[in-house]
PDB file of C-alpha atoms in Angstrom:
ATOM      1  CA  MET A1428     108.223 171.621 119.339  1.00  0.00           C
ATOM      2  CA  SER A1429     104.670 172.631 119.854  1.00  0.00           C
ATOM      3  CA  ALA A1430     103.100 176.063 118.638  1.00  0.00           C
ATOM      4  CA  VAL A1431     102.398 176.417 122.396  1.00  0.00           C
ATOM      5  CA  THR A1432     105.640 176.198 123.514  1.00  0.00           C
ATOM      6  CA  VAL A1433     107.539 178.295 121.104  1.00  0.00           C
ATOM      7  CA  ALA A1434     104.628 180.985 121.876  1.00  0.00           C
ATOM      8  CA  GLY A1435     105.923 180.574 125.615  1.00  0.00           C
ATOM      9  CA  THR A1436     109.151 181.082 124.749  1.00  0.00           C
ATOM     10  CA  ALA A1437     108.760 183.872 122.693  1.00  0.00           C
ATOM     11  CA  VAL A1438     107.098 185.585 125.869  1.00  0.00           C
ATOM     12  CA  LEU A1439     110.044 184.477 128.004  1.00  0.00           C
ATOM     13  CA  GLY A1440     112.041 186.538 125.227  1.00  0.00           C
ATOM     14  CA  ALA A1441     109.749 189.538 125.561  1.00  0.00           C
ATOM     15  CA  LEU A1442     110.155 189.531 129.168  1.00  0.00           C
ATOM     16  CA  ALA A1443     114.181 189.588 128.966  1.00  0.00           C
ATOM     17  CA  GLY A1444     113.817 192.253 126.492  1.00  0.00           C
ATOM     18  CA  LEU A1445     111.857 194.364 128.926  1.00  0.00           C
ATOM     19  CA  ALA A1446     114.308 193.381 131.571  1.00  0.00           C
ATOM     20  CA  ALA A1447     117.559 194.282 129.538  1.00  0.00           C
ATOM     21  CA  VAL A1448     116.955 198.059 128.901  1.00  0.00           C
ATOM     22  CA  PRO A1449     116.947 199.349 132.571  1.00  0.00           C
ATOM     23  CA  ILE A1450     119.970 196.230 133.287  1.00  0.00           C
ATOM     24  CA  GLY A1451     121.741 197.176 130.804  1.00  0.00           C
ATOM     25  CA  ARG A1452     121.903 201.411 131.405  1.00  0.00           C
ATOM     26  CA  ARG A1453     122.795 200.328 135.090  1.00  0.00           C
ATOM     27  CA  ALA A1454     126.104 198.947 134.087  1.00  0.00           C
ATOM     28  CA  VAL A1455     127.299 201.899 131.660  1.00  0.00           C
ATOM     29  CA  GLY A1456     125.632 204.371 134.219  1.00  0.00           C
ATOM     30  CA  VAL A1457     123.523 206.121 131.401  1.00  0.00           C
ATOM     31  CA  GLY A1458     120.682 207.973 133.153  1.00  0.00           C
ATOM     32  CA  ARG A1459     122.145 208.875 136.049  1.00  0.00           C
ATOM     33  CA  ALA A1460     123.021 212.545 137.410  1.00  0.00           C
ATOM     34  CA  ALA A1461     126.225 212.187 135.845  1.00  0.00           C
ATOM     35  CA  PRO A1462     126.195 210.459 132.765  1.00  0.00           C
ATOM     36  CA  ARG A1463     129.291 208.871 131.362  1.00  0.00           C
ATOM     37  CA  ARG A1464     130.616 210.877 127.845  1.00  0.00           C
ATOM     38  CA  PHE A1465     132.245 209.525 125.017  1.00  0.00           C
ATOM     39  CA  THR A1466     135.689 209.696 123.244  1.00  0.00           C
ATOM     40  CA  GLU A1467     136.720 210.356 119.469  1.00  0.00           C
ATOM     41  CA  VAL A1468     136.658 206.638 119.017  1.00  0.00           C
ATOM     42  CA  GLY A1469     133.345 206.103 120.939  1.00  0.00           C
ATOM     43  CA  ARG A1470     134.546 204.726 124.491  1.00  0.00           C
ATOM     44  CA  ALA A1471     133.008 206.162 127.599  1.00  0.00           C
ATOM     45  CA  GLU A1472     135.339 208.910 129.498  1.00  0.00           C
ATOM     46  CA  ALA A1473     134.171 211.522 131.582  1.00  0.00           C
ATOM     47  CA  GLY A1474     134.158 215.015 130.082  1.00  0.00           C
ATOM     48  CA  ALA A1475     134.806 213.575 126.154  1.00  0.00           C
ATOM     49  CA  PRO A1476     132.599 215.364 123.542  1.00  0.00           C
ATOM     50  CA  ARG A1477     128.838 213.394 122.871  1.00  0.00           C
ATOM     51  CA  ALA A1478     129.158 210.688 120.281  1.00  0.00           C
ATOM     52  CA  ARG A1479     127.603 212.266 117.287  1.00  0.00           C
ATOM     53  CA  TRP A1480     125.575 208.554 115.814  1.00  0.00           C
ATOM     54  CA  ALA A1481     123.286 209.066 119.219  1.00  0.00           C
ATOM     55  CA  VAL A1482     122.048 212.619 118.580  1.00  0.00           C
ATOM     56  CA  GLY A1483     119.252 211.081 116.179  1.00  0.00           C
ATOM     57  CA  CYS A1484     118.162 207.920 117.997  1.00  0.00           C
ATOM     58  CA  GLY A1485     117.211 210.324 121.330  1.00  0.00           C
ATOM     59  CA  GLY A1486     120.782 210.470 122.712  1.00  0.00           C
ATOM     60  CA  PRO A1487     122.698 208.061 124.838  1.00  0.00           C
ATOM     61  CA  ALA A1488     120.519 208.988 128.081  1.00  0.00           C
ATOM     62  CA  ALA A1489     117.855 207.135 125.713  1.00  0.00           C
ATOM     63  CA  GLY A1490     118.948 204.392 124.238  1.00  0.00           C
ATOM     64  CA  PRO A1491     116.588 201.918 122.725  1.00  0.00           C
ATOM     65  CA  ARG A1492     113.175 201.815 124.014  1.00  0.00           C
ATOM     66  CA  ARG A1493     111.807 199.149 126.486  1.00  0.00           C
ATOM     67  CA  TRP A1494     109.284 197.858 124.008  1.00  0.00           C
ATOM     68  CA  THR A1495     111.688 197.522 121.094  1.00  0.00           C
ATOM     69  CA  VAL A1496     113.870 195.288 122.840  1.00  0.00           C
ATOM     70  CA  ALA A1497     110.941 193.614 124.212  1.00  0.00           C
ATOM     71  CA  VAL A1498     109.953 192.758 120.668  1.00  0.00           C
ATOM     72  CA  VAL A1499     113.478 192.366 119.591  1.00  0.00           C
ATOM     73  CA  GLY A1500     113.645 189.484 122.149  1.00  0.00           C
ATOM     74  CA  ALA A1501     110.169 187.974 121.706  1.00  0.00           C
ATOM     75  CA  VAL A1502     111.778 187.352 117.831  1.00  0.00           C
ATOM     76  CA  VAL A1503     115.434 185.868 118.842  1.00  0.00           C
ATOM     77  CA  TYR A1504     113.727 183.511 121.310  1.00  0.00           C
ATOM     78  CA  GLY A1505     110.634 182.461 119.146  1.00  0.00           C
ATOM     79  CA  ALA A1506     113.207 182.005 116.349  1.00  0.00           C
ATOM     80  CA  LEU A1507     115.572 179.841 118.182  1.00  0.00           C
ATOM     81  CA  ALA A1508     112.363 178.049 119.952  1.00  0.00           C
ATOM     82  CA  VAL A1509     111.535 176.899 116.263  1.00  0.00           C
ATOM     83  CA  ALA A1510     115.174 176.333 114.877  1.00  0.00           C
ATOM     84  CA  ARG A1511     116.478 174.744 118.233  1.00  0.00           C
ATOM     85  CA  GLY A1512     113.919 173.828 120.058  1.00  0.00           C
ATOM     86  CA  ASP A1513     114.413 169.768 119.681  1.00  0.00           C
ATOM     87  CA  GLU A1514     118.080 170.590 120.979  1.00  0.00           C
ATOM     88  CA  PRO A1515     119.059 169.744 124.539  1.00  0.00           C
ATOM     89  CA  GLY A1516     121.264 173.119 124.176  1.00  0.00           C
ATOM     90  CA  LEU A1517     118.487 175.640 123.421  1.00  0.00           C
ATOM     91  CA  PRO A1518     118.456 176.683 126.986  1.00  0.00           C
ATOM     92  CA  ALA A1519     121.593 177.445 127.317  1.00  0.00           C
ATOM     93  CA  LEU A1520     121.455 179.112 123.601  1.00  0.00           C
ATOM     94  CA  LEU A1521     118.769 181.396 125.419  1.00  0.00           C
ATOM     95  CA  LEU A1522     120.779 182.048 128.235  1.00  0.00           C
ATOM     96  CA  VAL A1523     123.851 183.763 125.802  1.00  0.00           C
ATOM     97  CA  ALA A1524     120.694 185.477 123.730  1.00  0.00           C
ATOM     98  CA  ALA A1525     119.361 187.255 127.323  1.00  0.00           C
ATOM     99  CA  VAL A1526     122.893 188.486 128.171  1.00  0.00           C
ATOM    100  CA  GLY A1527     123.127 189.599 124.268  1.00  0.00           C
ATOM    101  CA  LEU A1528     120.204 191.843 124.538  1.00  0.00           C
ATOM    102  CA  VAL A1529     121.933 193.374 127.449  1.00  0.00           C
ATOM    103  CA  LEU A1530     124.698 193.653 125.772  1.00  0.00           C
ATOM    104  CA  ALA A1531     123.323 195.312 122.737  1.00  0.00           C
ATOM    105  CA  VAL A1532     121.459 198.415 124.872  1.00  0.00           C
ATOM    106  CA  THR A1533     124.770 198.757 126.509  1.00  0.00           C
ATOM    107  CA  ASP A1534     126.690 199.223 122.903  1.00  0.00           C
ATOM    108  CA  LEU A1535     123.730 201.277 121.484  1.00  0.00           C
ATOM    109  CA  SER A1536     123.325 203.458 124.467  1.00  0.00           C
ATOM    110  CA  ALA A1537     126.960 204.060 125.604  1.00  0.00           C
ATOM    111  CA  LEU A1538     129.240 202.525 122.783  1.00  0.00           C
ATOM    112  CA  ARG A1539     131.000 199.714 125.903  1.00  0.00           C
ATOM    113  CA  LEU A1540     130.663 196.257 126.124  1.00  0.00           C
ATOM    114  CA  PRO A1541     130.902 195.942 129.765  1.00  0.00           C
ATOM    115  CA  ASP A1542     133.414 192.956 130.808  1.00  0.00           C
ATOM    116  CA  PRO A1543     131.146 191.258 133.136  1.00  0.00           C
ATOM    117  CA  LEU A1544     128.407 190.872 130.730  1.00  0.00           C
ATOM    118  CA  VAL A1545     130.908 189.270 128.027  1.00  0.00           C
ATOM    119  CA  GLY A1546     131.913 187.100 130.737  1.00  0.00           C
ATOM    120  CA  ALA A1547     128.307 185.851 131.216  1.00  0.00           C
ATOM    121  CA  VAL A1548     127.958 185.030 127.532  1.00  0.00           C
ATOM    122  CA  ALA A1549     131.046 183.171 127.829  1.00  0.00           C
ATOM    123  CA  LEU A1550     130.179 180.990 130.894  1.00  0.00           C
ATOM    124  CA  GLY A1551     126.444 180.977 129.296  1.00  0.00           C
ATOM    125  CA  GLY A1552     127.924 178.874 126.295  1.00  0.00           C
ATOM    126  CA  GLY A1553     130.990 177.760 127.650  1.00  0.00           C
ATOM    127  CA  LEU A1554     129.357 175.704 131.249  1.00  0.00           C
ATOM    128  CA  GLY A1555     126.014 175.120 129.786  1.00  0.00           C
ATOM    129  CA  LEU A1556     126.711 173.945 126.528  1.00  0.00           C
ATOM    130  CA  PRO A1557     129.666 171.026 127.256  1.00  0.00           C
ATOM    131  CA  THR A1558     127.411 170.200 130.057  1.00  0.00           C
ATOM    132  CA  THR A1559     124.553 169.317 127.228  1.00  0.00           C
ATOM    133  CA  ALA A1560     127.058 167.497 125.242  1.00  0.00           C
ATOM    134  CA  LEU A1561     128.206 165.261 127.556  1.00  0.00           C
ATOM    135  CA  VAL A1562     124.810 164.506 128.799  1.00  0.00           C
ATOM    136  CA  ALA A1563     123.694 164.253 125.479  1.00  0.00           C
ATOM    137  CA  GLY A1564     126.515 161.549 125.125  1.00  0.00           C
ATOM    138  CA  GLU A1565     128.097 163.858 121.394  1.00  0.00           C
ATOM    139  CA  PRO A1566     131.535 165.231 123.407  1.00  0.00           C
ATOM    140  CA  GLY A1567     132.879 166.142 120.027  1.00  0.00           C
ATOM    141  CA  CYS A1568     130.772 169.197 119.416  1.00  0.00           C
ATOM    142  CA  LEU A1569     133.637 170.353 121.997  1.00  0.00           C
ATOM    143  CA  THR A1570     136.215 170.428 119.121  1.00  0.00           C
ATOM    144  CA  THR A1571     134.473 172.255 116.940  1.00  0.00           C
ATOM    145  CA  ALA A1572     133.333 174.850 119.604  1.00  0.00           C
ATOM    146  CA  LEU A1573     136.834 175.253 120.724  1.00  0.00           C
ATOM    147  CA  VAL A1574     138.336 175.872 117.289  1.00  0.00           C
ATOM    148  CA  GLY A1575     135.578 178.289 117.173  1.00  0.00           C
ATOM    149  CA  VAL A1576     136.594 180.203 120.120  1.00  0.00           C
ATOM    150  CA  GLY A1577     139.936 180.580 118.503  1.00  0.00           C
ATOM    151  CA  LEU A1578     138.895 181.457 114.918  1.00  0.00           C
ATOM    152  CA  SER A1579     136.802 184.153 116.078  1.00  0.00           C
ATOM    153  CA  LEU A1580     139.148 185.460 118.732  1.00  0.00           C
ATOM    154  CA  GLY A1581     142.580 185.628 115.872  1.00  0.00           C
ATOM    155  CA  GLY A1582     140.034 186.827 113.217  1.00  0.00           C
ATOM    156  CA  TYR A1583     138.687 189.891 115.409  1.00  0.00           C
ATOM    157  CA  LEU A1584     141.656 190.542 117.051  1.00  0.00           C
ATOM    158  CA  LEU A1585     143.798 190.755 113.697  1.00  0.00           C
ATOM    159  CA  LEU A1586     140.929 193.049 112.417  1.00  0.00           C
ATOM    160  CA  ALA A1587     140.971 195.435 115.577  1.00  0.00           C
ATOM    161  CA  LEU A1588     144.799 196.310 115.330  1.00  0.00           C
ATOM    162  CA  LEU A1589     144.311 196.791 111.743  1.00  0.00           C
ATOM    163  CA  PRO A1590     145.277 200.786 111.263  1.00  0.00           C
ATOM    164  CA  GLY A1591     142.622 202.786 111.385  1.00  0.00           C
ATOM    165  CA  ALA A1592     140.546 199.568 112.397  1.00  0.00           C
ATOM    166  CA  ARG A1593     137.027 200.808 114.264  1.00  0.00           C
ATOM    167  CA  LEU A1594     136.990 197.687 115.775  1.00  0.00           C
ATOM    168  CA  GLY A1595     137.047 197.850 120.147  1.00  0.00           C
ATOM    169  CA  PHE A1596     138.649 194.583 122.345  1.00  0.00           C
ATOM    170  CA  GLY A1597     135.091 194.689 123.392  1.00  0.00           C
ATOM    171  CA  ASP A1598     133.897 193.743 120.073  1.00  0.00           C
ATOM    172  CA  VAL A1599     136.864 191.385 120.055  1.00  0.00           C
ATOM    173  CA  LYS A1600     135.771 189.611 123.519  1.00  0.00           C
ATOM    174  CA  LEU A1601     132.431 189.487 122.399  1.00  0.00           C
ATOM    175  CA  ALA A1602     133.018 187.780 119.501  1.00  0.00           C
ATOM    176  CA  ALA A1603     134.919 185.239 121.100  1.00  0.00           C
ATOM    177  CA  ALA A1604     132.568 184.768 123.299  1.00  0.00           C
ATOM    178  CA  LEU A1605     130.027 184.034 120.870  1.00  0.00           C
ATOM    179  CA  GLY A1606     132.534 181.555 119.077  1.00  0.00           C
ATOM    180  CA  PHE A1607     131.815 179.087 121.443  1.00  0.00           C
ATOM    181  CA  PRO A1608     128.361 178.214 120.679  1.00  0.00           C
ATOM    182  CA  LEU A1609     128.768 178.874 117.099  1.00  0.00           C
ATOM    183  CA  GLY A1610     131.560 176.167 116.775  1.00  0.00           C
ATOM    184  CA  TRP A1611     129.315 174.029 118.912  1.00  0.00           C
ATOM    185  CA  LEU A1612     126.618 174.497 116.923  1.00  0.00           C
ATOM    186  CA  GLY A1613     128.725 173.255 113.679  1.00  0.00           C
ATOM    187  CA  TRP A1614     131.148 174.713 111.181  1.00  0.00           C
ATOM    188  CA  PRO A1615     128.122 176.301 109.320  1.00  0.00           C
ATOM    189  CA  ALA A1616     126.754 177.835 111.863  1.00  0.00           C
ATOM    190  CA  LEU A1617     130.613 179.314 112.272  1.00  0.00           C
ATOM    191  CA  ARG A1618     131.249 180.629 109.677  1.00  0.00           C
ATOM    192  CA  LEU A1619     128.123 182.338 108.910  1.00  0.00           C
ATOM    193  CA  GLY A1620     128.408 183.841 112.416  1.00  0.00           C
ATOM    194  CA  LEU A1621     131.918 185.428 111.437  1.00  0.00           C
ATOM    195  CA  LEU A1622     130.666 186.910 107.938  1.00  0.00           C
ATOM    196  CA  LEU A1623     127.307 187.917 108.822  1.00  0.00           C
ATOM    197  CA  PRO A1624     128.239 190.895 111.032  1.00  0.00           C
ATOM    198  CA  HIS A1625     130.069 192.530 108.645  1.00  0.00           C
ATOM    199  CA  LEU A1626     127.740 192.454 105.727  1.00  0.00           C
ATOM    200  CA  LEU A1627     125.100 193.570 108.730  1.00  0.00           C
ATOM    201  CA  ALA A1628     127.399 196.275 109.768  1.00  0.00           C
ATOM    202  CA  GLY A1629     128.415 197.404 106.425  1.00  0.00           C
ATOM    203  CA  GLY A1630     125.044 197.946 105.053  1.00  0.00           C
ATOM    204  CA  THR A1631     123.602 199.516 107.999  1.00  0.00           C
ATOM    205  CA  VAL A1632     126.478 202.222 107.624  1.00  0.00           C
ATOM    206  CA  LEU A1633     125.920 202.402 104.184  1.00  0.00           C
ATOM    207  CA  VAL A1634     122.059 203.282 104.852  1.00  0.00           C
ATOM    208  CA  LEU A1635     122.804 205.630 107.471  1.00  0.00           C
ATOM    209  CA  LEU A1636     125.447 207.396 105.033  1.00  0.00           C
ATOM    210  CA  ALA A1637     122.725 207.638 102.283  1.00  0.00           C
ATOM    211  CA  ALA A1638     120.178 209.146 105.052  1.00  0.00           C
ATOM    212  CA  GLY A1639     122.581 211.801 106.183  1.00  0.00           C
ATOM    213  CA  ARG A1640     122.524 210.396 109.866  1.00  0.00           C
ATOM    214  CA  ILE A1641     126.270 209.792 110.250  1.00  0.00           C
ATOM    215  CA  ARG A1642     129.186 211.123 108.811  1.00  0.00           C
ATOM    216  CA  ARG A1643     132.714 208.626 107.649  1.00  0.00           C
ATOM    217  CA  ASP A1644     134.151 209.364 110.945  1.00  0.00           C
ATOM    218  CA  THR A1645     130.987 208.721 113.197  1.00  0.00           C
ATOM    219  CA  PRO A1646     131.858 206.086 115.994  1.00  0.00           C
ATOM    220  CA  LEU A1647     129.535 203.140 115.504  1.00  0.00           C
ATOM    221  CA  PRO A1648     128.564 200.388 117.948  1.00  0.00           C
ATOM    222  CA  PHE A1649     129.586 196.995 116.110  1.00  0.00           C
ATOM    223  CA  GLY A1650     127.968 194.597 119.096  1.00  0.00           C
ATOM    224  CA  PRO A1651     124.642 194.343 117.981  1.00  0.00           C
ATOM    225  CA  ALA A1652     125.852 193.670 114.366  1.00  0.00           C
ATOM    226  CA  ILE A1653     128.102 190.514 116.010  1.00  0.00           C
ATOM    227  CA  LEU A1654     124.957 189.541 118.326  1.00  0.00           C
ATOM    228  CA  ALA A1655     122.825 189.958 115.009  1.00  0.00           C
ATOM    229  CA  GLY A1656     125.343 187.804 113.038  1.00  0.00           C
ATOM    230  CA  ALA A1657     125.353 185.058 115.628  1.00  0.00           C
ATOM    231  CA  TRP A1658     121.734 184.391 116.250  1.00  0.00           C
ATOM    232  CA  LEU A1659     120.989 184.376 112.355  1.00  0.00           C
ATOM    233  CA  ALA A1660     123.755 181.822 112.049  1.00  0.00           C
ATOM    234  CA  ALA A1661     122.001 180.069 115.016  1.00  0.00           C
ATOM    235  CA  VAL A1662     118.862 179.864 113.120  1.00  0.00           C
ATOM    236  CA  LEU A1663     119.596 179.437 109.299  1.00  0.00           C
ATOM    237  CA  THR A1664     121.674 176.654 110.020  1.00  0.00           C
TER     238      THR A1664
END
């Protein structure tokens, strides 16, 4: 892929990032006259105490800033264009990434991963990539893609059901939805996509604990780590 095309793709990513913030905030009701609050496990409910993790980040009413997400979107799209620019599945991956930016906003703003958005990720990968595989004459990719869904769903569901687990079922559904494109990209991407979110989340928690920004019982969003891990797996393999 030419440098001009990569730059154009990065610009599209920046625009997707700019749009992701207002879309994500509307999806979870952040910034309205009666904003949602949080339960002790970090999920939105009316009348529950505010999540402590957000206090040092501008509060849940603020969430991530538009230009920050725009820069992230440009990096995400540009890297995918460089790594996967010669593959016919790139448009489907970019669609999944666009919805992923919105989901990152909702989880960082309100500790929520709305089902309609997670469903959009599943449709983007589950419809776009099989069509690409059939057109390209490579239906074998679909087998590993389906295995990726099963492994992601089973692994995250098991972790969510463990005593004292911090994972929500929104995290489980998002991991399952991303298992399809990760499996479609191959076993190395799937393995890395399953491992990296836990390394990223663990490292972030250690840094925040060391800086005194959170406590051990502070609820934190895990969706951004799942999304970042999937993106890195797609770029690095």
